[in-house]
Coordinates of C-alpha atoms in Angstrom, one line a residue:
X1 CA -2.0 -87.9 112.6
X2 CA -1.1 -90.8 110.3
X3 CA -3.1 -91.2 107.1
X4 CA -2.9 -93.7 104.3
X5 CA -4.9 -92.6 101.3
X6 CA -5.5 -95.0 98.4
X7 CA -6.4 -93.7 94.9
X8 CA -6.6 -95.0 91.4
X9 CA -9.5 -97.4 91.6
X10 CA -12.3 -97.5 89.1
X11 CA -14.0 -99.5 86.4
X12 CA -11.7 -101.3 84.0
X13 CA -12.5 -103.9 81.2
X14 CA -11.5 -107.5 81.5
X15 CA -7.8 -107.8 80.6
X16 CA -7.2 -104.1 81.2
X17 CA -4.8 -102.3 83.5
X18 CA -5.0 -100.0 86.5
X19 CA -2.5 -98.4 88.8
X20 CA -3.3 -97.9 92.5
X21 CA -1.5 -95.5 94.7
X22 CA -1.1 -95.4 98.5
X23 CA 0.2 -92.1 99.8
X24 CA 1.2 -91.9 103.5
X25 CA 1.5 -88.9 105.8
X26 CA 2.3 -88.4 109.4
X27 CA 4.8 -91.3 109.6
X28 CA 8.5 -91.9 108.8
X29 CA 7.6 -93.7 105.6
X30 CA 11.1 -95.3 105.0
X31 CA 10.7 -97.4 108.2
X32 CA 7.4 -99.0 107.2
X33 CA 6.6 -102.1 105.2
X34 CA 3.5 -101.4 103.1
X35 CA 1.0 -104.0 101.9
X36 CA -1.9 -104.1 99.6
X37 CA -4.9 -106.1 100.6
X38 CA -8.3 -106.6 99.0
X39 CA -11.7 -107.7 100.0
X40 CA -14.5 -108.8 97.6
X41 CA -18.1 -108.8 98.7
X42 CA -18.9 -111.8 100.8
X43 CA -15.3 -112.9 100.9
X44 CA -12.5 -112.6 103.5
X45 CA -9.8 -110.0 103.1
X46 CA -6.7 -111.3 101.4
X47 CA -3.2 -110.0 100.9
X48 CA -2.2 -109.1 97.4
X49 CA 1.3 -107.8 97.6
X50 CA 3.7 -106.1 100.0
X51 CA 7.0 -104.3 100.0
X52 CA 9.4 -104.0 102.8
X53 CA 11.4 -100.9 103.7
X54 CA 14.4 -102.3 101.9
X55 CA 12.4 -103.2 98.8
X56 CA 11.8 -106.9 99.3
X57 CA 8.5 -107.6 97.7
X58 CA 5.9 -110.4 98.0
X59 CA 3.0 -111.4 95.8
X60 CA 0.1 -113.7 96.4
X61 CA -0.1 -116.6 93.9
X62 CA -3.3 -115.1 92.5
X63 CA -1.6 -112.0 91.2
X64 CA 2.0 -113.1 90.7
X65 CA 3.1 -112.1 87.2
X66 CA 0.3 -109.7 86.7
X67 CA 0.7 -107.1 89.5
X68 CA 3.8 -105.1 90.4
X69 CA 4.4 -103.3 93.7
X70 CA 6.9 -100.4 94.0
X71 CA 7.6 -97.6 96.4
X72 CA 8.9 -94.1 96.2
X73 CA 10.1 -93.1 99.6
X74 CA 10.6 -89.5 98.6
X75 CA 6.9 -89.2 97.8
X76 CA 5.8 -91.5 100.6
X77 CA 3.9 -93.5 98.0
X78 CA 3.5 -97.2 97.1
X79 CA 2.1 -98.1 93.7
X80 CA 0.4 -101.2 92.7
X81 CA 0.4 -101.7 88.9
X82 CA -2.3 -104.2 87.9
X83 CA -2.3 -105.7 84.5
X84 CA -4.3 -108.4 82.8
X85 CA -7.1 -107.9 85.2
X86 CA -9.6 -110.6 85.8
X87 CA -13.2 -110.6 87.0
X88 CA -12.0 -112.1 90.3
X89 CA -9.8 -109.0 90.9
X90 CA -12.9 -107.0 91.6
X91 CA -12.7 -105.9 95.2
X92 CA -12.0 -103.0 97.5
X93 CA -8.3 -102.5 97.8
X94 CA -6.7 -101.3 101.0
X95 CA -3.1 -100.4 101.8
X96 CA -1.7 -101.0 105.2
X97 CA 1.5 -100.0 107.0
X98 CA 3.6 -101.3 109.9
X99 CA 7.2 -101.2 110.9
X100 CA 6.9 -105.0 111.5
X101 CA 7.5 -106.6 108.1
X102 CA 6.1 -109.9 109.1
X103 CA 2.8 -108.4 110.2
X104 CA 2.4 -106.8 106.8
X105 CA 3.9 -109.5 104.5
X106 CA 3.4 -112.7 106.4
X107 CA 0.5 -112.2 108.8
X108 CA -1.5 -112.4 110.8
X109 CA -2.5 -108.8 110.4
X110 CA -3.9 -108.3 113.9
X111 CA -2.4 -105.2 115.4
X112 CA -1.5 -103.7 112.0
X113 CA -0.3 -100.2 112.5
X114 CA -2.4 -98.3 110.0
X115 CA -5.0 -99.0 107.3
X116 CA -6.3 -96.8 104.5
X117 CA -10.0 -96.6 103.7
X118 CA -9.8 -98.4 100.4
X119 CA -10.4 -97.8 96.8
X120 CA -12.8 -99.9 94.7
X121 CA -11.7 -101.8 91.6
X122 CA -14.3 -103.2 89.4
X123 CA -13.4 -105.4 86.4
X124 CA -16.2 -105.5 83.9
X125 CA -16.9 -108.7 82.0

């Protein structure tokens, strides 16, 4: 059974930092592109960042320069380092995995292989 488990969310002050983790099990992790998405209340889900199996990364304009995505295949984990957090970064963050890079990093996400259940990030103002 494939599982993606996010962790690291919480309450952080404006301008602070947080590191999210997405740990996978039940799949051949090296073969998968992994993406981080977020959804704020009342808003549509948006992609934040993704990383391919061969370490090509992508960032949305809203987080470029502030967030860094990385992966450790030996630990089947993808990290999202979030710095200089803004109020608009408040959302539930989800990781997703698929062997199809385009589905994860370009979209649309319909048919995405696997999703985690999310971790809540709240930036206090």
